[in-house]
Every structure is written in structure tokens, then in C-alpha cells.
Amino acid sequence: MAPGLWPRISHILWLACLLPLAPAVVAAGLYELRLITDSPATTGAEVTITASLVSSDNGSLVLPTDTHFYRFHWIHSPLLLTGKTEEAFSSTIRTVGNVPGDFPVSVWVTTANCGMCQPVARSLLVLSVTESLVGNLVVTQNTSLPWPSSYLTRTVLKLSFLLHDPSDFFKTAWFLYRWDFGDGTLLVTDNSTVYYNYSIMGTVTVKLKVVAEWEQTTLGAGKGIMQKKGDFSASLKLQETLRGIQVLGPTQIQTFQKMTVTLNFLGSPPLTVCWRLKAECLPLEEGECHPVSVASTAHSLTHTFRDPGDYCFSIRAENGISRTHQYHRIQVWPSSIQPAVFAFPCATLITMMLAFIMYMTLRNAAHHKDVAEVADLDFSPLSDKNPEPPAGVKCCQVCCGPFLLEPPSEYLEVVRESHGLLPPLCKPVKTYTV
């Protein structure tokens, strides 16, 4: 054979070896593996894992028509393989974990006739195996609320335990359930479903302890009772419908006085409160008032009235579960402080006038008293109050009569005030000493 023929033959053989690799190189990156499992699982229970080959762009690529074109490779140690199923573009394995833990399981796909070629797709998941029971505590109620884990008080709740056992590992086991409803009530049943009615508001935690027992035959030990336990809990936020609003406040008040009204809500927060003053007690329309968020069951409102009249507090409250309205009538009177402000100057003026009048009256009375006392002490012979002179003196009066004409009383008062006592013309019978 010619020496130049060997290089050509070796080149052809090398190309022939690369032919099986060509589809894998072309397909690399165009497909992906999707893994589905029914884990977590308890020790000793069987777990199923399924890997499916799909196109990366949501199925626009067409998979090869040859169902034996690809091969799936699994790594699942230390899990024990109990079964494997191959389909056109998927593979399913069943494993059992005898010890608790998190175990990685990986899978990749190559062409069927080239196991050492570059993988078309690969994937990985972590399988959880626990020593205890696996399940969920489910709480349901006929009324649905907008908040998660929220339920109504005084409404029956259904609490159920759902065991996760896809492999029927506990099909021959019997169960015992111990319920703690979080309000001091305990209950032990052999039924996985109970009904309970809460009468309190707030957040409570329901705790459930499940015990499973079954009979199992082991090599060398014969029959024995096996047992597994599990602890589960659920947090419940108990809400109460608004049954009304209690309004505490005055029904009568005066203008310019600050009024405080206390609202007690017969329901559970959080609340949205809205109020407005109206002439009549009518429900509030949407957008008629500004809502306020209230985080408790009590709230205070303050207002100062400037105009007298009849008013009505229209109050609306809601907590996402229900809505209620309440009204509070109040009568506003004119303030008694305003007339007093204007009456005070008038009263002061009247008081001053009365005081002045009394002062003048007392002053005049004192002046007349002084004049009367001076008049009583007038001992001149011209005074009207002088005693009747004796008979001997009358002659003097006759003789001097023309010269002793009686002057007016005003003149006598002036003379008495400006001059001293004149010596008498006639000698008096009696002598007075002042």
C-alpha cells in the first residue's frame, strides 16, 4: 500500500469517530433538564425523582424523533436505588435514605452511543431526609380574609393534619394527635381533623404533636413496634367583625369649648375610621371624609364648635372584614362667657355711679347735721330758740323795737358765721358759759 494512503485512512477514521459527537455538540446549550421530586421524606420511605429533557426556549425546538437518541446518567449516593424507569426524553429513579440529612442528586444527558461525550444538559437538586414525620398543618374557614393566616373569631375553624407519604410507607400505621389550640385548650384525638371555635382576638399559635406506630418485621429480631413522631405548628391571626361603635361624650356643650369624644370599637384592629359633622344623622358616602388608621380598639376625637345649633357626628369604621356606622347627636348653646365680657364694663359703671350717689348723699347728710348743731348752739338774743325774756325785759324790746327789727334768717346765718357774738343790749336773766 502506498505510504501516502495511511494518513488519508487515519483522517477518515478520526472523522468517523467524531460523527456520534456531532449532534451533542450542536445540541449543547439548547436543552435543559427539569427535575421533579416528592421529597422531603422520612427515613426508610421511598423518594421519587424525575428528570425531563426540554428545550431551553420554551419548546420551540423540536426534539429528535429517535427515542433512544439520549441517555440519562444519575449520581445519588449514599441514597439506595430501589428502581429506575427510562422513557423517551425522561428518566425516573426511586431511592431510600436510611439516615437523615440533605443529599445532592445530580443527573446529566448525553447521546446514547457516546457516554463520554459533552453533556447535552445537566441538573442538580438536594434531597431532604428527616427522622420525624413529614406533613402539614392546614387551617381553613368558610370566610376568607384579605390578610394571610387571618381568621374570624366566633366562627368554626377546621384544622387538619396532612401526612406527606407518597410511597404509602405509613399505610399500616395508626396515629395519635395531641392538639394545643394556644388559648389553654388541649385535645387528644385519633382523628387528623378537628373543629374549633375561638372566642378571643389576637395572634395564637396552634401546636400539634403526631405519633405514628406500626408493626414491622426485621431480620434477626422478628416483629417489633416502630414509632415516629412529628411536631407541627401554625400561627393564626384572629380577627373579629365590627359589631358596633360605642361613643362616649357630651350631648350638650357651649360654643368655643373644646369637646372630646371617645370611640370604643367592638371589633378587632387594624381599623380605618372616618367621621364628619352633619346637620342630620346620615351615613357617610365614599370620599366624604378623610380616613384615619387606628391600631387599637379605642380612639379619641376633639372638636371646637364656633356656631350654636344641633349637630350630628357621623362615624364610619371598617377593619377589612366588616363595616359599621354610628351617630352621636350634640346640641351646641351660645357661650355664657361672651355676655359677661360685655356686661362687665356696664356693671362697673353702674357700681361706680351708685357709689358716687351714696357718697354725695352721706356728705350732704353730714353737712346738714353740722349746720343743725351750730344752730342749736346759737345763744344770741336774736335767735328764735332763745327763751322768752322775762317781763322786765319786755320794756327794752318796746323801747328799742324800732331799732331791733328782725332781719332775715339768711342774714343772721351770715352774721353768725362771720362775726362773733355781740354783747346783748339787755342784761339776760340767765348766764351761759360756752
Short mmCIF file of C-alpha atoms in Angstrom, two decimals:
data_model
loop_
_atom_site.label_atom_id
_atom_site.label_comp_id
_atom_site.label_asym_id
_atom_site.label_seq_id
_atom_site.Cartn_x
_atom_site.Cartn_y
_atom_site.Cartn_z
CA MET A 1 0.00 0.00 0.00
CA ALA A 2 1.30 3.42 -0.89
CA PRO A 3 2.83 5.34 2.01
CA GLY A 4 0.56 8.36 1.41
CA LEU A 5 -2.58 6.26 1.84
CA TRP A 6 -2.22 5.78 5.63
CA PRO A 7 -2.64 9.43 6.54
CA ARG A 8 -5.83 9.60 4.50
CA ILE A 9 -7.26 6.44 6.11
CA SER A 10 -6.43 7.67 9.63
CA HIS A 11 -8.11 11.00 8.85
CA ILE A 12 -11.27 9.22 7.67
CA LEU A 13 -11.36 7.03 10.79
CA TRP A 14 -10.96 10.10 13.02
CA LEU A 15 -13.93 11.77 11.28
CA ALA A 16 -15.97 8.60 11.74
CA CYS A 17 -15.33 8.70 15.47
CA LEU A 18 -16.50 12.31 15.60
CA LEU A 19 -19.82 11.63 13.88
CA PRO A 20 -21.62 10.47 17.08
CA LEU A 21 -20.34 13.56 18.83
CA ALA A 22 -21.74 15.99 16.25
CA PRO A 23 -25.38 16.04 17.47
CA ALA A 24 -24.29 16.51 21.04
CA VAL A 25 -22.07 19.47 20.15
CA VAL A 26 -24.86 21.03 18.14
CA ALA A 27 -27.44 20.37 20.89
CA ALA A 28 -25.26 21.56 23.75
CA GLY A 29 -26.87 24.62 25.40
CA LEU A 30 -30.16 24.23 23.52
CA TYR A 31 -31.84 21.93 26.08
CA GLU A 32 -32.24 21.77 29.83
CA LEU A 33 -33.21 19.22 32.44
CA ARG A 34 -36.15 19.78 34.76
CA LEU A 35 -36.20 17.80 38.00
CA ILE A 36 -39.32 16.91 39.98
CA THR A 37 -39.30 15.15 43.34
CA ASP A 38 -41.77 14.25 46.07
CA SER A 39 -39.31 15.00 48.87
CA PRO A 40 -38.90 15.69 51.73
CA ALA A 41 -39.26 12.21 53.10
CA THR A 42 -38.75 10.39 56.35
CA THR A 43 -36.04 7.81 56.79
CA GLY A 44 -36.98 4.46 55.29
CA ALA A 45 -39.58 5.94 52.94
CA GLU A 46 -39.13 5.81 49.19
CA VAL A 47 -38.49 9.05 47.26
CA THR A 48 -39.15 9.54 43.54
CA ILE A 49 -37.09 11.86 41.33
CA THR A 50 -37.95 12.53 37.67
CA ALA A 51 -35.70 14.30 35.12
CA SER A 52 -37.21 15.59 31.86
CA LEU A 53 -35.32 16.93 28.85
CA VAL A 54 -36.92 20.06 27.38
CA SER A 55 -35.80 22.81 25.03
CA SER A 56 -34.40 25.95 26.62
CA ASP A 57 -36.64 28.37 24.68
CA ASN A 58 -39.98 27.05 25.95
CA GLY A 59 -40.41 24.25 23.43
CA SER A 60 -39.74 25.95 20.09
CA LEU A 61 -37.02 23.41 19.32
CA VAL A 62 -38.15 20.00 18.11
CA LEU A 63 -36.61 17.08 19.94
CA PRO A 64 -35.19 14.22 17.85
CA THR A 65 -37.70 11.63 16.75
CA ASP A 66 -35.45 8.77 17.81
CA THR A 67 -36.49 7.89 21.33
CA HIS A 68 -33.19 6.13 22.04
CA PHE A 69 -31.03 9.04 20.98
CA TYR A 70 -30.17 10.25 24.55
CA ARG A 71 -29.03 8.57 27.77
CA PHE A 72 -29.55 9.79 31.39
CA HIS A 73 -26.75 9.45 33.96
CA TRP A 74 -27.52 9.65 37.73
CA ILE A 75 -25.41 10.13 40.86
CA HIS A 76 -27.46 9.58 44.04
CA SER A 77 -25.04 8.09 46.62
CA PRO A 78 -25.47 7.47 49.60
CA LEU A 79 -29.15 7.04 48.80
CA LEU A 80 -30.14 3.49 47.93
CA LEU A 81 -31.58 2.99 44.44
CA THR A 82 -34.77 0.93 44.55
CA GLY A 83 -35.99 1.42 41.00
CA LYS A 84 -35.39 3.21 37.68
CA THR A 85 -37.64 3.92 34.68
CA GLU A 86 -36.49 5.25 31.29
CA GLU A 87 -38.79 6.94 28.79
CA ALA A 88 -38.26 8.84 25.54
CA PHE A 89 -36.96 12.10 26.99
CA SER A 90 -37.23 11.49 30.74
CA SER A 91 -35.86 9.25 33.44
CA THR A 92 -37.24 8.39 36.91
CA ILE A 93 -35.43 6.88 39.85
CA ARG A 94 -36.68 5.78 43.30
CA THR A 95 -34.33 5.99 46.24
CA VAL A 96 -34.43 5.40 50.01
CA GLY A 97 -32.50 7.25 52.67
CA ASN A 98 -31.76 5.38 55.90
CA VAL A 99 -30.15 8.30 57.70
CA PRO A 100 -31.39 11.89 57.98
CA GLY A 101 -29.67 14.66 56.07
CA ASP A 102 -29.55 16.66 52.86
CA PHE A 103 -28.18 14.65 49.94
CA PRO A 104 -27.28 16.04 46.49
CA VAL A 105 -28.58 14.17 43.45
CA SER A 106 -27.17 15.07 40.02
CA VAL A 107 -28.14 13.97 36.50
CA TRP A 108 -26.89 14.75 33.01
CA VAL A 109 -27.79 13.66 29.49
CA THR A 110 -25.52 12.53 26.66
CA THR A 111 -26.04 10.87 23.33
CA ALA A 112 -26.88 7.20 23.64
CA ASN A 113 -23.78 5.90 21.80
CA CYS A 114 -21.28 8.33 23.40
CA GLY A 115 -21.34 8.28 27.17
CA MET A 116 -18.05 10.17 27.44
CA CYS A 117 -19.13 13.00 25.16
CA GLN A 118 -20.03 16.50 26.30
CA PRO A 119 -23.42 16.51 28.13
CA VAL A 120 -26.39 17.95 26.30
CA ALA A 121 -27.88 19.16 29.60
CA ARG A 122 -27.31 18.68 33.31
CA SER A 123 -29.11 19.48 36.57
CA LEU A 124 -28.80 19.09 40.35
CA LEU A 125 -31.09 19.00 43.37
CA VAL A 126 -30.77 18.44 47.13
CA LEU A 127 -32.96 15.72 48.65
CA SER A 128 -34.04 16.18 52.27
CA VAL A 129 -34.49 13.16 54.50
CA THR A 130 -35.71 13.61 58.10
CA GLU A 131 -36.09 11.29 61.07
CA SER A 132 -39.52 12.68 62.01
CA LEU A 133 -42.87 12.61 60.26
CA VAL A 134 -43.41 14.84 57.27
CA GLY A 135 -46.67 16.70 56.81
CA ASN A 136 -48.53 20.00 57.04
CA LEU A 137 -50.99 21.53 59.47
CA VAL A 138 -53.77 23.13 57.41
CA VAL A 139 -56.30 25.62 58.81
CA THR A 140 -59.39 26.51 56.78
CA GLN A 141 -62.54 28.56 57.31
CA ASN A 142 -65.60 29.25 55.23
CA THR A 143 -64.92 33.01 55.30
CA SER A 144 -61.80 34.21 53.53
CA LEU A 145 -59.97 37.32 54.71
CA PRO A 146 -57.65 39.59 52.73
CA TRP A 147 -54.71 39.00 55.10
CA PRO A 148 -52.67 35.79 55.18
CA SER A 149 -53.21 33.47 58.16
CA SER A 150 -56.15 35.63 59.32
CA TYR A 151 -59.40 34.11 60.54
CA LEU A 152 -62.63 35.21 62.19
CA THR A 153 -63.41 34.69 65.83
CA ARG A 154 -66.70 33.06 66.83
CA THR A 155 -66.59 31.18 63.52
CA VAL A 156 -65.75 27.50 63.27
CA LEU A 157 -62.22 26.67 62.14
CA LYS A 158 -61.21 23.40 60.53
CA LEU A 159 -57.74 22.16 61.48
CA SER A 160 -56.34 19.19 59.60
CA PHE A 161 -53.05 17.35 59.51
CA LEU A 162 -51.99 16.18 56.06
CA LEU A 163 -49.36 13.45 56.14
CA HIS A 164 -46.83 13.55 53.32
CA ASP A 165 -46.41 9.88 52.37
CA PRO A 166 -46.39 9.45 48.58
CA SER A 167 -44.87 5.98 48.85
CA ASP A 168 -47.51 4.70 51.36
CA PHE A 169 -44.83 3.99 53.92
CA PHE A 170 -47.31 4.52 56.78
CA LYS A 171 -50.25 2.69 55.22
CA THR A 172 -50.36 0.20 58.14
CA ALA A 173 -49.59 2.70 60.91
CA TRP A 174 -52.00 4.12 63.48
CA PHE A 175 -51.77 7.73 64.63
CA LEU A 176 -52.39 9.73 67.78
CA TYR A 177 -52.82 13.55 67.70
CA ARG A 178 -52.34 15.96 70.61
CA TRP A 179 -53.75 19.45 69.88
CA ASP A 180 -52.82 22.64 71.72
CA PHE A 181 -55.03 25.50 70.47
CA GLY A 182 -52.98 28.26 72.10
CA ASP A 183 -55.74 29.55 74.38
CA GLY A 184 -55.28 26.98 77.12
CA THR A 185 -57.35 24.24 75.48
CA LEU A 186 -55.78 20.80 74.93
CA LEU A 187 -57.29 17.91 72.98
CA VAL A 188 -56.11 14.36 72.21
CA THR A 189 -57.72 12.52 69.30
CA ASP A 190 -57.08 9.71 66.86
CA ASN A 191 -58.53 11.79 64.03
CA SER A 192 -56.39 14.04 61.88
CA THR A 193 -59.16 16.69 61.61
CA VAL A 194 -60.73 18.74 64.39
CA TYR A 195 -63.07 21.75 64.54
CA TYR A 196 -62.59 24.62 66.94
CA ASN A 197 -64.24 27.98 67.65
CA TYR A 198 -62.10 30.78 69.09
CA SER A 199 -63.68 33.47 71.25
CA ILE A 200 -60.58 35.67 71.65
CA MET A 201 -58.87 38.16 69.40
CA GLY A 202 -55.18 38.40 68.64
CA THR A 203 -52.47 36.03 67.47
CA VAL A 204 -52.39 32.44 68.73
CA THR A 205 -50.16 29.51 67.84
CA VAL A 206 -51.68 26.08 67.31
CA LYS A 207 -49.32 23.23 68.17
CA LEU A 208 -49.79 19.63 67.09
CA LYS A 209 -47.83 16.56 68.13
CA VAL A 210 -48.32 13.46 65.96
CA VAL A 211 -47.22 9.96 66.91
CA ALA A 212 -47.25 7.11 64.36
CA GLU A 213 -46.76 3.46 65.30
CA TRP A 214 -46.72 0.36 63.14
CA GLU A 215 -45.64 -3.24 63.31
CA GLN A 216 -42.56 -4.21 61.34
CA THR A 217 -40.64 -7.43 60.89
CA THR A 218 -36.85 -7.17 60.94
CA LEU A 219 -34.23 -9.78 60.21
CA GLY A 220 -32.97 -11.43 63.36
CA ALA A 221 -35.30 -9.52 65.69
CA GLY A 222 -38.67 -10.67 64.44
CA LYS A 223 -41.69 -8.43 64.79
CA GLY A 224 -41.46 -5.16 66.58
CA ILE A 225 -43.32 -1.89 67.07
CA MET A 226 -41.81 1.02 65.22
CA GLN A 227 -42.58 4.64 66.09
CA LYS A 228 -42.08 8.05 64.52
CA LYS A 229 -43.08 11.47 65.83
CA GLY A 230 -43.55 14.91 64.40
CA ASP A 231 -44.19 18.41 65.80
CA PHE A 232 -46.12 20.94 63.77
CA SER A 233 -47.47 24.43 64.39
CA ALA A 234 -49.40 27.21 62.74
CA SER A 235 -49.79 30.87 63.66
CA LEU A 236 -53.33 32.25 63.49
CA LYS A 237 -54.30 35.91 63.49
CA LEU A 238 -57.83 36.03 64.86
CA GLN A 239 -59.96 38.95 63.73
CA GLU A 240 -63.38 39.97 64.97
CA THR A 241 -66.12 41.60 62.93
CA LEU A 242 -67.14 45.10 63.91
CA ARG A 243 -70.30 44.69 65.98
CA GLY A 244 -70.67 48.39 66.69
CA ILE A 245 -69.08 51.60 67.95
CA GLN A 246 -69.60 52.91 71.48
CA VAL A 247 -69.48 56.71 71.63
CA LEU A 248 -68.64 58.37 74.95
CA GLY A 249 -69.01 62.14 75.03
CA PRO A 250 -71.26 65.06 75.99
CA THR A 251 -74.60 65.68 74.31
CA GLN A 252 -74.68 69.40 75.16
CA ILE A 253 -71.88 71.92 75.00
CA GLN A 254 -71.30 75.64 74.60
CA THR A 255 -69.56 77.35 71.73
CA PHE A 256 -65.80 77.87 71.92
CA GLN A 257 -65.46 74.92 74.27
CA LYS A 258 -63.22 72.01 73.31
CA MET A 259 -65.18 68.77 73.10
CA THR A 260 -63.60 65.30 73.34
CA VAL A 261 -65.42 62.18 72.15
CA THR A 262 -64.06 58.68 72.82
CA LEU A 263 -64.84 55.88 70.37
CA ASN A 264 -64.72 52.27 71.57
CA PHE A 265 -64.79 49.81 68.69
CA LEU A 266 -66.45 46.45 69.28
CA GLY A 267 -64.14 44.65 66.87
CA SER A 268 -60.51 43.91 66.18
CA PRO A 269 -57.95 46.30 64.67
CA PRO A 270 -56.42 47.40 62.39
CA LEU A 271 -59.24 49.83 61.65
CA THR A 272 -59.94 52.63 59.23
CA VAL A 273 -62.02 55.36 60.87
CA CYS A 274 -63.76 58.25 59.16
CA TRP A 275 -66.03 60.93 60.71
CA ARG A 276 -67.73 64.19 59.86
CA LEU A 277 -70.14 66.70 61.43
CA LYS A 278 -73.52 66.98 59.75
CA ALA A 279 -76.82 68.67 60.43
CA GLU A 280 -78.57 65.30 60.17
CA CYS A 281 -77.53 61.76 61.06
CA LEU A 282 -76.87 60.26 57.64
CA PRO A 283 -74.33 57.61 56.50
CA LEU A 284 -71.05 58.87 55.10
CA GLU A 285 -70.52 58.48 51.40
CA GLU A 286 -67.27 57.42 49.79
CA GLY A 287 -64.78 60.26 49.67
CA GLU A 288 -66.87 62.43 52.00
CA CYS A 289 -64.29 62.34 54.79
CA HIS A 290 -60.60 61.65 55.28
CA PRO A 291 -59.90 58.13 56.66
CA VAL A 292 -57.56 57.64 59.61
CA SER A 293 -55.77 54.39 60.51
CA VAL A 294 -56.34 53.18 64.07
CA ALA A 295 -54.27 50.35 65.55
CA SER A 296 -56.30 49.89 68.76
CA THR A 297 -59.91 49.43 69.82
CA ALA A 298 -60.21 52.99 71.18
CA HIS A 299 -59.83 56.38 69.54
CA SER A 300 -60.48 59.99 70.65
CA LEU A 301 -61.86 62.87 68.59
CA THR A 302 -61.63 66.55 69.52
CA HIS A 303 -63.55 69.47 68.08
CA THR A 304 -64.37 73.08 68.98
CA PHE A 305 -67.75 74.45 67.94
CA ARG A 306 -67.94 78.09 66.88
CA ASP A 307 -71.61 78.32 65.97
CA PRO A 308 -74.58 77.21 68.07
CA GLY A 309 -77.04 74.67 66.73
CA ASP A 310 -77.86 70.97 66.51
CA TYR A 311 -75.14 68.72 65.08
CA CYS A 312 -74.61 65.01 64.46
CA PHE A 313 -71.32 63.12 64.49
CA SER A 314 -71.43 60.62 61.61
CA ILE A 315 -68.79 57.94 62.24
CA ARG A 316 -67.76 55.07 59.97
CA ALA A 317 -65.29 52.30 60.82
CA GLU A 318 -64.08 49.21 58.96
CA ASN A 319 -61.42 46.57 59.50
CA GLY A 320 -61.38 44.75 56.19
CA ILE A 321 -63.85 42.19 57.47
CA SER A 322 -66.89 44.33 58.04
CA ARG A 323 -68.07 47.93 58.21
CA THR A 324 -70.32 49.74 60.67
CA HIS A 325 -71.78 53.22 61.21
CA GLN A 326 -72.61 55.13 64.38
CA TYR A 327 -74.10 58.54 65.14
CA HIS A 328 -73.87 60.92 68.09
CA ARG A 329 -76.14 63.94 68.43
CA ILE A 330 -74.94 67.06 70.20
CA GLN A 331 -76.60 70.38 70.95
CA VAL A 332 -74.41 73.50 70.99
CA TRP A 333 -75.54 76.52 73.02
CA PRO A 334 -74.17 80.07 72.87
CA SER A 335 -71.35 80.53 75.30
CA SER A 336 -72.14 82.31 78.60
CA ILE A 337 -68.69 83.86 78.63
CA GLN A 338 -69.40 86.31 75.80
CA PRO A 339 -72.29 88.28 77.51
CA ALA A 340 -70.21 88.55 80.67
CA VAL A 341 -67.45 90.23 78.71
CA PHE A 342 -69.82 92.95 77.57
CA ALA A 343 -71.72 93.18 80.87
CA PHE A 344 -68.62 93.71 82.99
CA PRO A 345 -67.98 97.34 81.90
CA CYS A 346 -71.66 98.16 82.37
CA ALA A 347 -71.74 96.62 85.83
CA THR A 348 -68.58 98.50 86.75
CA LEU A 349 -70.04 101.82 85.59
CA ILE A 350 -73.30 101.24 87.47
CA THR A 351 -71.40 100.32 90.61
CA MET A 352 -69.30 103.47 90.38
CA MET A 353 -72.41 105.61 89.90
CA LEU A 354 -74.13 104.04 92.90
CA ALA A 355 -71.03 104.59 95.00
CA PHE A 356 -70.89 108.23 93.92
CA ILE A 357 -74.56 108.77 94.74
CA MET A 358 -74.14 107.17 98.15
CA TYR A 359 -71.08 109.29 98.80
CA MET A 360 -72.89 112.51 97.92
CA THR A 361 -75.89 111.52 99.99
CA LEU A 362 -73.77 110.79 103.05
CA ARG A 363 -71.79 114.00 102.55
CA ASN A 364 -74.90 116.17 102.37
CA ALA A 365 -76.35 114.47 105.42
CA ALA A 366 -73.16 115.20 107.38
CA HIS A 367 -73.21 118.87 106.28
CA HIS A 368 -76.82 119.41 107.40
CA LYS A 369 -76.02 117.82 110.73
CA ASP A 370 -73.15 120.27 111.31
CA VAL A 371 -75.39 123.24 110.46
CA ALA A 372 -78.08 121.98 112.82
CA GLU A 373 -75.56 121.62 115.63
CA VAL A 374 -74.29 125.22 115.08
CA ALA A 375 -77.86 126.49 115.01
CA ASP A 376 -78.62 124.72 118.25
CA LEU A 377 -75.62 126.40 119.93
CA ASP A 378 -76.65 129.93 118.85
CA PHE A 379 -77.23 131.88 122.12
CA SER A 380 -77.73 135.38 120.67
CA PRO A 381 -80.81 137.26 121.71
CA LEU A 382 -81.87 137.35 118.08
CA SER A 383 -82.22 133.58 117.86
CA ASP A 384 -85.65 132.13 117.60
CA LYS A 385 -84.64 129.48 120.04
CA ASN A 386 -83.84 131.88 122.88
CA PRO A 387 -86.20 131.50 125.79
CA GLU A 388 -88.91 134.01 126.40
CA PRO A 389 -87.39 137.01 128.25
CA PRO A 390 -88.92 137.88 131.48
CA ALA A 391 -91.41 140.70 131.94
CA GLY A 392 -88.71 143.21 132.88
CA VAL A 393 -87.01 142.80 129.68
CA LYS A 394 -90.04 143.42 127.52
CA CYS A 395 -89.70 147.10 128.13
CA CYS A 396 -86.38 147.09 126.43
CA GLN A 397 -87.88 145.48 123.46
CA VAL A 398 -90.57 148.11 123.36
CA CYS A 399 -88.16 150.92 123.65
CA CYS A 400 -85.72 149.53 121.23
CA GLY A 401 -88.24 147.90 118.99
CA PRO A 402 -87.79 150.20 116.01
CA PHE A 403 -84.13 149.59 116.13
CA LEU A 404 -84.37 145.82 116.61
CA LEU A 405 -86.36 144.81 113.63
CA GLU A 406 -85.85 141.07 112.95
CA PRO A 407 -83.58 140.58 109.98
CA PRO A 408 -83.95 137.69 107.57
CA SER A 409 -82.67 134.30 108.73
CA GLU A 410 -80.14 134.13 105.86
CA TYR A 411 -78.58 137.33 107.06
CA LEU A 412 -78.42 136.06 110.59
CA GLU A 413 -76.63 132.90 109.42
CA VAL A 414 -74.05 135.01 107.56
CA VAL A 415 -73.55 137.22 110.60
CA ARG A 416 -73.20 134.19 112.87
CA GLU A 417 -70.60 132.65 110.58
CA SER A 418 -68.52 135.84 110.02
CA HIS A 419 -68.79 137.70 113.36
CA GLY A 420 -68.58 136.82 116.95
CA LEU A 421 -71.38 137.11 119.45
CA LEU A 422 -72.49 140.73 120.12
CA PRO A 423 -72.98 141.87 123.62
CA PRO A 424 -76.64 141.87 124.48
CA LEU A 425 -78.46 145.16 124.73
CA CYS A 426 -80.35 143.97 127.70
CA LYS A 427 -78.93 142.00 130.54
CA PRO A 428 -80.17 138.42 130.31
CA VAL A 429 -81.72 136.79 133.19
CA LYS A 430 -79.56 133.64 132.80
CA THR A 431 -75.88 133.45 132.08
CA TYR A 432 -74.47 130.74 129.76
CA THR A 433 -70.90 129.73 129.55
CA VAL A 434 -69.68 128.25 126.28
#
